[in-house]
Structure formats: structure tokens, C-alpha cells
Short mmCIF file of C-alpha atoms in Angstrom, two decimals:
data_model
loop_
_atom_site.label_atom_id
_atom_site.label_comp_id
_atom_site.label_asym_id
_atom_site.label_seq_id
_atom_site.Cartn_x
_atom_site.Cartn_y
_atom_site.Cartn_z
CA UNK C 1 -7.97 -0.70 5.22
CA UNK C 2 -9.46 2.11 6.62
CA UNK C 3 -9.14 6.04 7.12
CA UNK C 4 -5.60 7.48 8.32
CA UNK C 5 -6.11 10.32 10.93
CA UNK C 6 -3.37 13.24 11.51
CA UNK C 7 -1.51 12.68 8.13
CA UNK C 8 1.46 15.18 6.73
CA UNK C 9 1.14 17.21 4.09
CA UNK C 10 1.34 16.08 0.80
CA UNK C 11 4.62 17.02 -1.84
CA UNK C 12 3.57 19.93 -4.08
CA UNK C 13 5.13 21.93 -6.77
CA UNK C 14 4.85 25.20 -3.70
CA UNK C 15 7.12 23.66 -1.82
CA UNK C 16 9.84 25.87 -3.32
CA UNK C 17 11.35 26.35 -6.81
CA UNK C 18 14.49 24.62 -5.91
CA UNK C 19 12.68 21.44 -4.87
CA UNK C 20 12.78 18.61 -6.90
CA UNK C 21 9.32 18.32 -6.94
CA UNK C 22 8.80 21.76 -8.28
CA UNK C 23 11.67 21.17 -10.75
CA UNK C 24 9.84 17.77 -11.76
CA UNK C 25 6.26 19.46 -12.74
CA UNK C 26 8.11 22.62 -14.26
CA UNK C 27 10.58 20.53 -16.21
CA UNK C 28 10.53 17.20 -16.22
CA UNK C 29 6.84 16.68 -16.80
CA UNK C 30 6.50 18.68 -19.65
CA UNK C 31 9.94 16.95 -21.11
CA UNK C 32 8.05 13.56 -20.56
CA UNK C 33 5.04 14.96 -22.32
CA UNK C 34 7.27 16.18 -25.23
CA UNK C 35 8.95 13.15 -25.53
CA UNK C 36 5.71 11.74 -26.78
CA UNK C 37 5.75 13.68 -29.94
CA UNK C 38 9.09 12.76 -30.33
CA UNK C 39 8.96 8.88 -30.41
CA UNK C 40 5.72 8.65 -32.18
CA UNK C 41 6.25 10.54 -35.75
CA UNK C 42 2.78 9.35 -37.08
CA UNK C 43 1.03 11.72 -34.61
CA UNK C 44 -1.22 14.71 -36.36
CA UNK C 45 -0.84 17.74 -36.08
CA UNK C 46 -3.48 18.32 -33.73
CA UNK C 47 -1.87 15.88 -31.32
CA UNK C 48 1.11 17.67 -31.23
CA UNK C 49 -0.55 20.74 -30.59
CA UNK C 50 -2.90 19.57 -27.74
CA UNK C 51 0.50 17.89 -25.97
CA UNK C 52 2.57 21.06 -26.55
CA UNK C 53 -0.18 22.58 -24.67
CA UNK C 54 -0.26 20.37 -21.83
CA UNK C 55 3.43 20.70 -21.28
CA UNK C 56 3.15 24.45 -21.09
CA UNK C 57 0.07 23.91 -18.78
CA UNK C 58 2.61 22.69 -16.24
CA UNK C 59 5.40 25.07 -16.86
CA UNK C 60 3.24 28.00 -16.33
CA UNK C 61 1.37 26.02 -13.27
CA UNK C 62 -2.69 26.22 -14.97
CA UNK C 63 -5.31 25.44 -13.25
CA UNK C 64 -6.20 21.65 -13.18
CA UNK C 65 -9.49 20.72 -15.10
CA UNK C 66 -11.43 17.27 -15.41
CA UNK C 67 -10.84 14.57 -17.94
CA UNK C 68 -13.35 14.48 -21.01
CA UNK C 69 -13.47 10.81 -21.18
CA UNK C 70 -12.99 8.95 -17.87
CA UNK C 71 -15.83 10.03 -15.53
CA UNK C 72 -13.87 7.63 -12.76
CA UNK C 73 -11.18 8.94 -12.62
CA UNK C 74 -12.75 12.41 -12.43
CA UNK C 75 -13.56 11.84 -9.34
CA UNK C 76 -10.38 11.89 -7.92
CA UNK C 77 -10.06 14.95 -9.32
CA UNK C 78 -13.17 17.02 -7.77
CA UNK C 79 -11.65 18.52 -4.55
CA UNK C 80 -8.55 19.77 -5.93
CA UNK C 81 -10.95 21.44 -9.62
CA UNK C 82 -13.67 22.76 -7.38
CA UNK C 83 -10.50 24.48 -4.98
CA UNK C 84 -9.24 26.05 -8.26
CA UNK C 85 -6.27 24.30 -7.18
CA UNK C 86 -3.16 24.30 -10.02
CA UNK C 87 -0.92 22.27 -10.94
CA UNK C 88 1.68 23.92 -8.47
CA UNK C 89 -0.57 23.86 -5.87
CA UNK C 90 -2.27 20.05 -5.75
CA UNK C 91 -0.51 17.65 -4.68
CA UNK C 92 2.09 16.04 -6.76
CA UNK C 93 0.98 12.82 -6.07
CA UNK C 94 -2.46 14.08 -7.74
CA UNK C 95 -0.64 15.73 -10.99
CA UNK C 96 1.98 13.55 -11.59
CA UNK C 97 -1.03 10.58 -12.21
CA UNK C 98 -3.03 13.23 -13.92
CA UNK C 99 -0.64 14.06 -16.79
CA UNK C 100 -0.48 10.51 -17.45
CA UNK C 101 -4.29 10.23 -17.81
CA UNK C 102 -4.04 13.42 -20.34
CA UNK C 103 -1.46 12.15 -22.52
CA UNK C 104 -3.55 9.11 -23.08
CA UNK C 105 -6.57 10.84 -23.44
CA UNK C 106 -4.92 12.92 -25.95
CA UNK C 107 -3.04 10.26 -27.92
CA UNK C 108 -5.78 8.00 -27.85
CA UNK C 109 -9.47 9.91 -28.18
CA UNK C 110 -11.76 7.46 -29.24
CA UNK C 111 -10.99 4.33 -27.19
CA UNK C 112 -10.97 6.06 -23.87
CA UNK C 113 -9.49 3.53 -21.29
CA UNK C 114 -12.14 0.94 -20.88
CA UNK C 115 -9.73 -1.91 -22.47
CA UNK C 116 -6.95 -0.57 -21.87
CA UNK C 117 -5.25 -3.58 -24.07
CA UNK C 118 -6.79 -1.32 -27.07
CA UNK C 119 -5.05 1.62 -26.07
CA UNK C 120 -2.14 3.33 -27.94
CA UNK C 121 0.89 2.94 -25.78
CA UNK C 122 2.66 6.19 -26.49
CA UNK C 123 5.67 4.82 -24.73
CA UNK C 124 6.04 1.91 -26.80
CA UNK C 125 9.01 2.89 -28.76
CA UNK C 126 11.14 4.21 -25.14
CA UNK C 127 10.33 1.02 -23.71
CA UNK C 128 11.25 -1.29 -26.73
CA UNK C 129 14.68 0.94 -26.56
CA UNK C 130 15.03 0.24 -23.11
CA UNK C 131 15.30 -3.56 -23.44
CA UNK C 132 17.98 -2.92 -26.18
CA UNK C 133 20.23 -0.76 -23.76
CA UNK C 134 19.94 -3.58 -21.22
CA UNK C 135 21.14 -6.02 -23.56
CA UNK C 136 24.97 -5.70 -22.30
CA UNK C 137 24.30 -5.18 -18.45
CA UNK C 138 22.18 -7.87 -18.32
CA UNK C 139 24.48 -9.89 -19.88
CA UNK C 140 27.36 -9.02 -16.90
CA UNK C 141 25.20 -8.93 -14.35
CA UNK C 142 21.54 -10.94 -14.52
CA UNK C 143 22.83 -14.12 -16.40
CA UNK C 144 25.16 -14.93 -14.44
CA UNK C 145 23.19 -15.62 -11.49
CA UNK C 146 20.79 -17.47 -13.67
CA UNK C 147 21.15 -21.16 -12.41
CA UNK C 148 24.48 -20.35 -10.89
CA UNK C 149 24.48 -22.73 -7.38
CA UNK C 150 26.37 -20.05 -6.03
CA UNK C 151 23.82 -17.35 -6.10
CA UNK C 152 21.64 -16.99 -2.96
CA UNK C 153 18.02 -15.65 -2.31
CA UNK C 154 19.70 -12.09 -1.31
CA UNK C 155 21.64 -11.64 -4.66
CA UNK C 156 18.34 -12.03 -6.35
CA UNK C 157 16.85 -9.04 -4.11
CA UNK C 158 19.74 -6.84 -4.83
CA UNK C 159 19.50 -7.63 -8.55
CA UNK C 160 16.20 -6.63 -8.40
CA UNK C 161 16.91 -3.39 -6.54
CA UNK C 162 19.75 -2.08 -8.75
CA UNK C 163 17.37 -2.60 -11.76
CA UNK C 164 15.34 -0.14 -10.02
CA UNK C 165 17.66 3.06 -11.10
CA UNK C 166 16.67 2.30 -15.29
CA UNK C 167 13.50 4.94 -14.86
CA UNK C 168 12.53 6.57 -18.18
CA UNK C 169 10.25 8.97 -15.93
CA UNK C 170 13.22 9.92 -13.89
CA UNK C 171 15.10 10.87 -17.42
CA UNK C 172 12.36 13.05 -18.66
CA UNK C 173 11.53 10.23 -21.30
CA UNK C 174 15.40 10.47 -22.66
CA UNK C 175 16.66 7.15 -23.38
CA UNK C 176 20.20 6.23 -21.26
CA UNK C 177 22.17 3.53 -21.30
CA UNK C 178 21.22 0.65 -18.05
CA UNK C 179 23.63 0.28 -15.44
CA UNK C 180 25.63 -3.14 -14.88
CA UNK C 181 25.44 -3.11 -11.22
CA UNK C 182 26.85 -5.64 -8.56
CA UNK C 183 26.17 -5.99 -5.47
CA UNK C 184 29.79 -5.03 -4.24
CA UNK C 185 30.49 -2.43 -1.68
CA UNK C 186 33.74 -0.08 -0.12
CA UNK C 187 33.29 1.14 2.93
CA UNK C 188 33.10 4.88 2.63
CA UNK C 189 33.12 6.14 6.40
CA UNK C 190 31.21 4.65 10.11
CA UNK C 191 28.04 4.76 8.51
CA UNK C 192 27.38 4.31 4.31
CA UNK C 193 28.89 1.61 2.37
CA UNK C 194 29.55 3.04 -1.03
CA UNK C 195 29.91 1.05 -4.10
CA UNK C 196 32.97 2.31 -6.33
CA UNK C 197 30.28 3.26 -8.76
CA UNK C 198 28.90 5.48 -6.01
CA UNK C 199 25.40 3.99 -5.07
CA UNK C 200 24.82 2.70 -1.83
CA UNK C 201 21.79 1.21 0.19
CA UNK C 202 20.63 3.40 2.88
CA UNK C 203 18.95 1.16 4.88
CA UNK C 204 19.11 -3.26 4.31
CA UNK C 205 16.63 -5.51 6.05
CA UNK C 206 17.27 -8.50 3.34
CA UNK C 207 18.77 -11.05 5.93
CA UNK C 208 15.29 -9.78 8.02
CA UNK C 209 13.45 -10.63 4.74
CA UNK C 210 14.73 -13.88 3.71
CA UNK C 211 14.94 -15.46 7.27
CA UNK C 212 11.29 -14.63 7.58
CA UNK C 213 10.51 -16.65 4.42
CA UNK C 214 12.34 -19.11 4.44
CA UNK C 215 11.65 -19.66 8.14
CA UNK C 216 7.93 -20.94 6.96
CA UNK C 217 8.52 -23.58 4.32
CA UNK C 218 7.04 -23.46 1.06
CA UNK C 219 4.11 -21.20 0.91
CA UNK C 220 1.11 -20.69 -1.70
CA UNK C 221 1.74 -17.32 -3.70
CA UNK C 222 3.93 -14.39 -3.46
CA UNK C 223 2.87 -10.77 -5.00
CA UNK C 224 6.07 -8.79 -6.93
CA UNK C 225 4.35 -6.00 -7.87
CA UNK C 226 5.97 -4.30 -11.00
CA UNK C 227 7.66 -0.86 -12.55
CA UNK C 228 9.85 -0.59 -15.21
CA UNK C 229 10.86 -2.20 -18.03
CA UNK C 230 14.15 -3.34 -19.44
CA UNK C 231 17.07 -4.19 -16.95
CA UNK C 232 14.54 -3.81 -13.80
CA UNK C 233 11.99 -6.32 -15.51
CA UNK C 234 14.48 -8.67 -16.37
CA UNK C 235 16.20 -8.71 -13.40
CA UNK C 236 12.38 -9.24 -11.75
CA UNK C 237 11.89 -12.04 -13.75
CA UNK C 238 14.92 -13.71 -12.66
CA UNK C 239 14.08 -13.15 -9.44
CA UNK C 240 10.45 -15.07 -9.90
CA UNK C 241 12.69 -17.54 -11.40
CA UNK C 242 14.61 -18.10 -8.46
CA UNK C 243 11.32 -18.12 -6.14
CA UNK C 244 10.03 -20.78 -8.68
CA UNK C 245 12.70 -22.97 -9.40
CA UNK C 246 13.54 -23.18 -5.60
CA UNK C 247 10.12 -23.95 -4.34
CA UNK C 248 10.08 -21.05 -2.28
CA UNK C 249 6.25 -20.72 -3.19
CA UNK C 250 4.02 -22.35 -5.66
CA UNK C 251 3.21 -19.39 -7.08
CA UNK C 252 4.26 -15.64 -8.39
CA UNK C 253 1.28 -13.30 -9.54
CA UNK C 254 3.18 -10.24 -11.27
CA UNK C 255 1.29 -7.35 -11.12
CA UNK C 256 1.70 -4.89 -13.98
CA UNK C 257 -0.16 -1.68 -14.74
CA UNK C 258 -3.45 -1.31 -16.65
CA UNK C 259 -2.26 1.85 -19.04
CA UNK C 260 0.52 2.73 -19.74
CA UNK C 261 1.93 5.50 -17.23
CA UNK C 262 5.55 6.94 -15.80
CA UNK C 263 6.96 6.07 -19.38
CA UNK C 264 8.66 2.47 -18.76
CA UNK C 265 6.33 1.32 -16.39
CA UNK C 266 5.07 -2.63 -17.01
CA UNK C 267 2.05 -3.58 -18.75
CA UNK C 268 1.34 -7.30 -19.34
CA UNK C 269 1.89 -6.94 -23.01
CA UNK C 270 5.78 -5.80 -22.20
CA UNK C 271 6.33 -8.84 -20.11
CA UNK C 272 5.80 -11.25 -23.30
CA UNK C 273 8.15 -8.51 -25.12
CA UNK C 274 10.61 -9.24 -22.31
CA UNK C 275 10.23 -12.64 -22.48
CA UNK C 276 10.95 -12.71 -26.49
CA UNK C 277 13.77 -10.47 -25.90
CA UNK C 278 15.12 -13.17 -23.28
CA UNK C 279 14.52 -16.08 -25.77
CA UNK C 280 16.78 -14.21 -28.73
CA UNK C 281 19.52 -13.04 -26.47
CA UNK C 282 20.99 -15.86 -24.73
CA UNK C 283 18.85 -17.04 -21.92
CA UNK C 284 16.55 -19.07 -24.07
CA UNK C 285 16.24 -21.47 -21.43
CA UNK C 286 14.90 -18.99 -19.02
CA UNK C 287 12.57 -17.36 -21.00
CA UNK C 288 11.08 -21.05 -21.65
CA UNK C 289 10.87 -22.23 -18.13
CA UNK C 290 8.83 -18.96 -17.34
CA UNK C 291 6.89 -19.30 -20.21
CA UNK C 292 5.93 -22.84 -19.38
CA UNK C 293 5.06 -21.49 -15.84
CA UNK C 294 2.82 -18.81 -17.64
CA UNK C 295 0.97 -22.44 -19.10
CA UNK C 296 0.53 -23.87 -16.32
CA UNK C 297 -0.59 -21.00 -13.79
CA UNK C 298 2.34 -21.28 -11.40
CA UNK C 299 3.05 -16.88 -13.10
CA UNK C 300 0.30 -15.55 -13.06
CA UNK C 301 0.38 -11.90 -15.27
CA UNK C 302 -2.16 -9.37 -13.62
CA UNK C 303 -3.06 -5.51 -13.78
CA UNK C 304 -5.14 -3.30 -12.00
CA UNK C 305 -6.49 0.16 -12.09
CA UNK C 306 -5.13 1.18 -8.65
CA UNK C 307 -2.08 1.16 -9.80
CA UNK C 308 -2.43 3.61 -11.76
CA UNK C 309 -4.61 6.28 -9.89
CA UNK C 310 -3.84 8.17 -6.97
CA UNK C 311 -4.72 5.87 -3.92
CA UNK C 312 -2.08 5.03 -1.27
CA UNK C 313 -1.59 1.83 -0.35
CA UNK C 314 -4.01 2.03 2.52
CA UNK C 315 -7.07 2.79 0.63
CA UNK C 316 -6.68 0.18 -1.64
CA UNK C 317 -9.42 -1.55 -3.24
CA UNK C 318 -11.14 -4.41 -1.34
CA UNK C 319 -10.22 -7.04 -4.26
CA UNK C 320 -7.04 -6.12 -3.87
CA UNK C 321 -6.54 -6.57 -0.08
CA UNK C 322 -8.54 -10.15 -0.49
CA UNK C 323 -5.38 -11.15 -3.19
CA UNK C 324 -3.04 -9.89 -1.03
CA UNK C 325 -4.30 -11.14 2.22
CA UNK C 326 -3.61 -14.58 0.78
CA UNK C 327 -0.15 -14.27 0.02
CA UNK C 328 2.90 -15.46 1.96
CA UNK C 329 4.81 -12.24 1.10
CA UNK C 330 4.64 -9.25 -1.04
CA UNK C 331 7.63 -7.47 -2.84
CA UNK C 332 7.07 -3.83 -4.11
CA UNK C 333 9.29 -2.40 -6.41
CA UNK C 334 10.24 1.13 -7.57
CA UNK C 335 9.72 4.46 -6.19
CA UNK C 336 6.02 4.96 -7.23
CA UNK C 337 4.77 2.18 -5.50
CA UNK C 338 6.73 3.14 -2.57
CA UNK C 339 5.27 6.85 -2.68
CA UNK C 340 1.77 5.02 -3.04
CA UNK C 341 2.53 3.25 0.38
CA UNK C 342 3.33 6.42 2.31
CA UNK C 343 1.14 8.82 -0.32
CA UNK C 344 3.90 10.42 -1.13
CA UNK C 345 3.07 13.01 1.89
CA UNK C 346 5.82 14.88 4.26
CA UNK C 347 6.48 12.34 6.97
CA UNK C 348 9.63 12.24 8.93
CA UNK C 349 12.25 10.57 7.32
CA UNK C 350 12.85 8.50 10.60
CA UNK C 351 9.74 6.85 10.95
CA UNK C 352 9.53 3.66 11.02
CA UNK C 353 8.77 1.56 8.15
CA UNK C 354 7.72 -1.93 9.82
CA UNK C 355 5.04 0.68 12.46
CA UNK C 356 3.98 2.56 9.48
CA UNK C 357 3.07 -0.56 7.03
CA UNK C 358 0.99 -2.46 9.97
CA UNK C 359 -1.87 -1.75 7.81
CA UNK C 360 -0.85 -3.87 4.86
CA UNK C 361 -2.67 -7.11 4.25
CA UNK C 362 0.49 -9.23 4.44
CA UNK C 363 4.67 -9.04 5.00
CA UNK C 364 5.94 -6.55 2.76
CA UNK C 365 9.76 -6.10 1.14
CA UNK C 366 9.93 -3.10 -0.57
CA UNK C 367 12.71 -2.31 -3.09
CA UNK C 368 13.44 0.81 -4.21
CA UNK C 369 16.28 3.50 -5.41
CA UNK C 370 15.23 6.89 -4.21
CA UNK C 371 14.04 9.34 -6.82
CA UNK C 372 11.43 11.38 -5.08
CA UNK C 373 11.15 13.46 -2.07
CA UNK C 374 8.89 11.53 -0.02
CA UNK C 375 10.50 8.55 2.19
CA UNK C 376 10.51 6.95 5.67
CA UNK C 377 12.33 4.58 7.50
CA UNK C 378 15.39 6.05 7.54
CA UNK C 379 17.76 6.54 10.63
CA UNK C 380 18.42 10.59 11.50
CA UNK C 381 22.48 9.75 11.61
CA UNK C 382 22.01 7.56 8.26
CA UNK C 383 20.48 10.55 6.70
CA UNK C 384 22.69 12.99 7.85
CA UNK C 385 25.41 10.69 6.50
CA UNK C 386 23.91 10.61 3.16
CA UNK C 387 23.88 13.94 2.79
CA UNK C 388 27.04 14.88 3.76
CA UNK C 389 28.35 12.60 1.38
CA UNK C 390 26.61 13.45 -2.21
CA UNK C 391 26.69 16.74 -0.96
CA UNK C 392 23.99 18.00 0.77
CA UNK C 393 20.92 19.00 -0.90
CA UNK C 394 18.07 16.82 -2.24
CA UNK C 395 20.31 14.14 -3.92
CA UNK C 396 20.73 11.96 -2.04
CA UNK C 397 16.99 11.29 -2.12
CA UNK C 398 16.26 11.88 -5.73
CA UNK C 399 19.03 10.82 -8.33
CA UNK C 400 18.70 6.89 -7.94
CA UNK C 401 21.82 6.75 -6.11
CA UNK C 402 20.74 5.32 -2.97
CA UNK C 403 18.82 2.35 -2.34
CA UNK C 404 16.66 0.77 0.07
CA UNK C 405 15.52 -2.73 1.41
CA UNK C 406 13.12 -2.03 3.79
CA UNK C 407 10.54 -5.40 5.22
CA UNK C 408 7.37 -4.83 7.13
CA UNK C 409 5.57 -8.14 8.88
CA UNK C 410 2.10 -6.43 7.88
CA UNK C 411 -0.77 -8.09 8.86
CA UNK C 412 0.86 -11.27 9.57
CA UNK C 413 -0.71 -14.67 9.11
CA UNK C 414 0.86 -17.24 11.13
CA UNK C 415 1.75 -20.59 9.24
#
């Protein structure tokens, strides 16, 4: 899609030791890399060893060095190794992949990543966990809207945002309990709605979004492209439901992750874990009707490298853009694939979504609770607002608290 000229800076742990990215590779990281030898007790000794030594390679900010096993992804790795750059220093969009890429290589030696459906997940156990502690919200707050008449298009898309804040990565690995969010809002002052459980969405182009599809009739495919398990994947798969079951295209492709990264991201294999789940805790009759559109190709369950390296959005790879060129709309969910649209560089907080994400290959809705540093689309007096209220600081734009449904046209086909 083509070079970007003039682009900010990218996050890194130098931004200053109060940031929350520097907090993230200084404590978080290493916690998520600890947690690995915590949830897997049949690791050896050496394991443990070799991942206690990562961790402290990020507390004490090392120097980055290549992988031994995965000559591709290496090469995403030359500038920043032949710089001498740390893991302070690179850019956190650069490290944060990286780590994954060690623990793997670490936990799993001998397979490398070349299928990566032989690969040890070493966040099996946190993500198993995770559909456990959804168990009750999803019972208040996904089932109901399961079949309901009542339920429109939008309560679907907010579903699927509020599953959004269940982030093992955000956590440092810990396992917490989901959240049984609704959709239901107080006003707090002239600008932020604030639900009584003290979330609120920053900025909401759903109508936008669902008068642009439905506008155009039925169309071919849509793209939902994954994160996390538990609560966010089953309200995602209620959502493909609804898109299904209401003919709003023929098709979903779900696109899941290739390895297993960020702790409770989606692979394909935890979609038929979710579906089980679904079957032996009272929506039986969902799981089977997405099952049965798994048989007969109308959800389609794909993964792809690039979504799990350290490309934005606008370098991605050529089959990709042909997939995604097709499709009548794309949804994007979670913070990481957000970062990956903007690279998770410094750009100003106001600019605008829709002019930004021109370059994508077709209308984009992205959904996503803020956990990170990096974001756009956001109005100066909205921000201002936000900060005010959860008191200044970073977190507003890093705890999960605030959500946002932003829509892009893309590289509009006309129907």
C-alpha cells in the first residue's frame, strides 16, 4: 500500500520512566514472561532459567539480539541489532512483538514456527481460564442478545467493544475476573457519557457504520479480524452470528493469529475451544449454527503471519490487501491491531481517523478500549475532557476504561 513519508516517532521505553510504555517493558513484560513459568509446571529447569533471563533482559533494558531460529523474522530485526539499539531504546512496537517471538523460541526449541499448529502454546492454560471467568458475564450480558428481536446491529458492536477490556497482556498474564458490561450510559458533564461502572466511549461513529452497511444490501464477505479470548471472543462470535443470521453478508472470514502472542490473543485452535465452551454452557444452539456455518464455508477460520510481526497496517502483505480488497467491510478489534494501523508511532491525538485510514483496502470499523499510548482520532476538547475526568495523567488512554468506535470508508468500492 505503499511507503508513508514524514511519519512521527515511534513509542519507546525513553520516552520517560513514568510512561506507560516504559512501565510496560520494565514491568509488565517481564511479569508476562514470568507468568509463563508459572502456568506451565512441566517446564525444565533450563526453561525457567532462559525466561528468567529474558525478563531481566527487559528490566535492565539489554541490548536486543537476533532470533536463533526464525531467519524471517530476523529481518525485522536488523536495523534496530546493527544500531546497538536496546530494548529501551527500539521502538516498542518492535520489542513488544519481539518478546513474544523469544518466549516461543524458548518454550518451544525444536519446532521453530514453521507450523505453528505444532507449537507449544505457553498461554494455553491463561486462556482456557479466561473462558471460565467469562462464564457469568456472558451469561448477563452476551446471551441475552442472542436471538433476542429486540437487539439491533449497534448492540452487537458495543458487545463486541466492551469485550475488548478482558486483555491478559494488559494484566501482566494475571488472570481477572471479565466484566459484565452494558451498553448503558449517565451523562457525566457537556462532553463524556460515563457508564456508572465508569467506562465510557470517547469517540462513536456506529450509526456512521451501520448506515453505511446496511445502506448496500447484502454483500459477499466481511473481515472481523480477532484478539482475545474469552468474553471478547464470545461476544465476536455473536456478533458474526448476528451478521449471518441476518443476511447482512454471505460470509465472515475470522482472522486469528498464527502463534500464539499478547497472552489471550486468538488462534484458530481457541475458536473450536470457544465454540465447545458455548455448546456446554447454555447456548448450545449457537455454538451449532456457527459450527454448521464452519461446514459449509459461510465462517471461514484464517491466520496469518502479519499479524503477528511488526508491520503496520499499511505495509501489509499483498495477499492480504487482495482478501481485503474484496470485502464489503472490515471490523478490527483490540488495541494491537489498532496500534498496527497507526504503528503505534506519536501522532496527534486529533487526527483524523477516516483521512488517516484512506490507505486501507476497504471500509474499516475499528473497535477498541484504549490500553496503549498511541491513538488518533480523537477531538482536542474530548481529550481534554477525558483527562480531567480519570484524573489527568496517562489513564485515560491506557487502563481499558475508554472506548472507541471509530469507521473509515477506505478504499471504497462502490456497489
Amino acid at each position: 500500500m505503499g511507503q508513508r513519508q514524514m511519519l512521527p516517532a515511534p513509542l519507546r521505553g525513553t520516552d520517560g520512566p513514568t510512561t506507560f510504555t516504559h512501565k510496560s517493558i520494565t514491568v509488565r513484560m517481564p511479569k508476562i514472561v514470568l507468568s509463563v513459568i508459572d502456568n506451565n509446571p512441566h517446564l525444565d529447569s533450563s526453561t525457567i532459567q532462559k525466561l528468567t533471563e529474558l525478563a531481566a533482559e527487559m528490566e535492565n533494558g539489554h541490548p536486543l539480539s537476533f532470533l536463533s531460529s526464525q531467519n524471517q523474522w530476523n529481518q525485522c530485526l536488523v536495523e534496530a541489532v546493527n544500531k546497538g539499539e536496546t530494548w529501551w531504546t527500539a521502538p516498542w512496537w518492535l520489542v513488544e512483538h519481539y518478546m513474544y517471538k523469544r518466549i516461543l523460541e524458548i518454550c518451544n526449541p525444536t519446532e521453530g514456527f514453521a507450523d505453528p499448529y505444532l507449537n507449544v502454546d505457553p498461554f494455553e492454560n491463561q486462556k482456557l481460564h479466561s473462558l471460565e471467568d467469562a462464564k457469568q458475564p456472558m451469561e448477563l450480558t452476551v446471551l441475552p442478545l442472542v436471538g433476542s428481536p429486540d437487539h439491533t446491529f449497534s448492540d452487537f458492536i458495543y458487545r463486541s467493544l466492551w469485550g475488548n477490556r478482558a486483555d491478559l497482556s494488559l494484566t501482566g498474564g494475571v488472570r481477572v475476573s471479565a466484566t459484565a458490561k452494558e451498553h448503558s450510559t449517565t451523562t457525566d458533564n457537556e462532553v463524556l457519557s460515563v457508564s456508572e461502572d465508569g467506562t465510557c466511549v470517547l469517540v462513536d461513529q456506529c450509526a456512521e457504520f451501520v448506515e453505511f452497511v446496511t445502506k448496500f444490501g447484502v454483500g459477499e464477505f466481511a473481515v472481523i479480524a480477532l484478539d482475545n479470548c474469552g468474553l471478547e471472543l464470545i461476544s465476536d462470535l455473536c456478533l458474526c452470528d448476528y451478521l449471518l443470521t441476518n443476511q447482512i453478508v454471505q460470509r465472515v472470514e475470522l482472522h486469528a493469529k498464527s502463534v500464539p502472542v499478547f497472552v489471550s490473543d486468538v488462534m484458530v485452535k481457541d475458536i473450536f475451544h470457544t465454540l465447545n465452551f458455548l455448546a456446554q454452557n447454555g447456548a448450545k444452539e449457537l455454538s451449532d449454527r456457527l459450527q454448521s456455518a464452519i461446514s459449509d464455508g459461510r465462517l471461514v477460520l484464517s491466520s496469518h503471519s502479519y499479524y503477528s510481526s511488526p508491520l503496520a497496517a499499511w505495509e501489509m502483505p499483498q495477499d492480504l490487501i487482495d482478501v481485503f480488497s474484496r470485502a464489503k467491510f472490515a471490523i478490527v478489534k483490540g488495541d494491537c491491531n489498532y496500534r498496527r494501523l497507526i504503528k503505534d508511532l506519536h501522532y496527534d491525538h486529533s487526527t483524523d481517523f477516516g483521512t488517516h485510514c484512506a490507505y486501507f483496502p476497504c471500509p474499516l470499523l475499528a473497535l477498541r478500549t484504549c490500553k496503549s499510548g498511541a491513538v488518533i482520532g480523537i477531538p482536542r476538547h474530548v481529550e481534554n475532557a477525558a483527562k480531567a475526568h480519570f484524573g489527568g495523567g496517562e489513564e485515560w488512554l491506557t487502563s481499558g476504561v475508554c472506548g472507541l468506535v471509530h469507521f473509515a470508508h477506505g478504499k471504497e468500492r462502490s456497489n
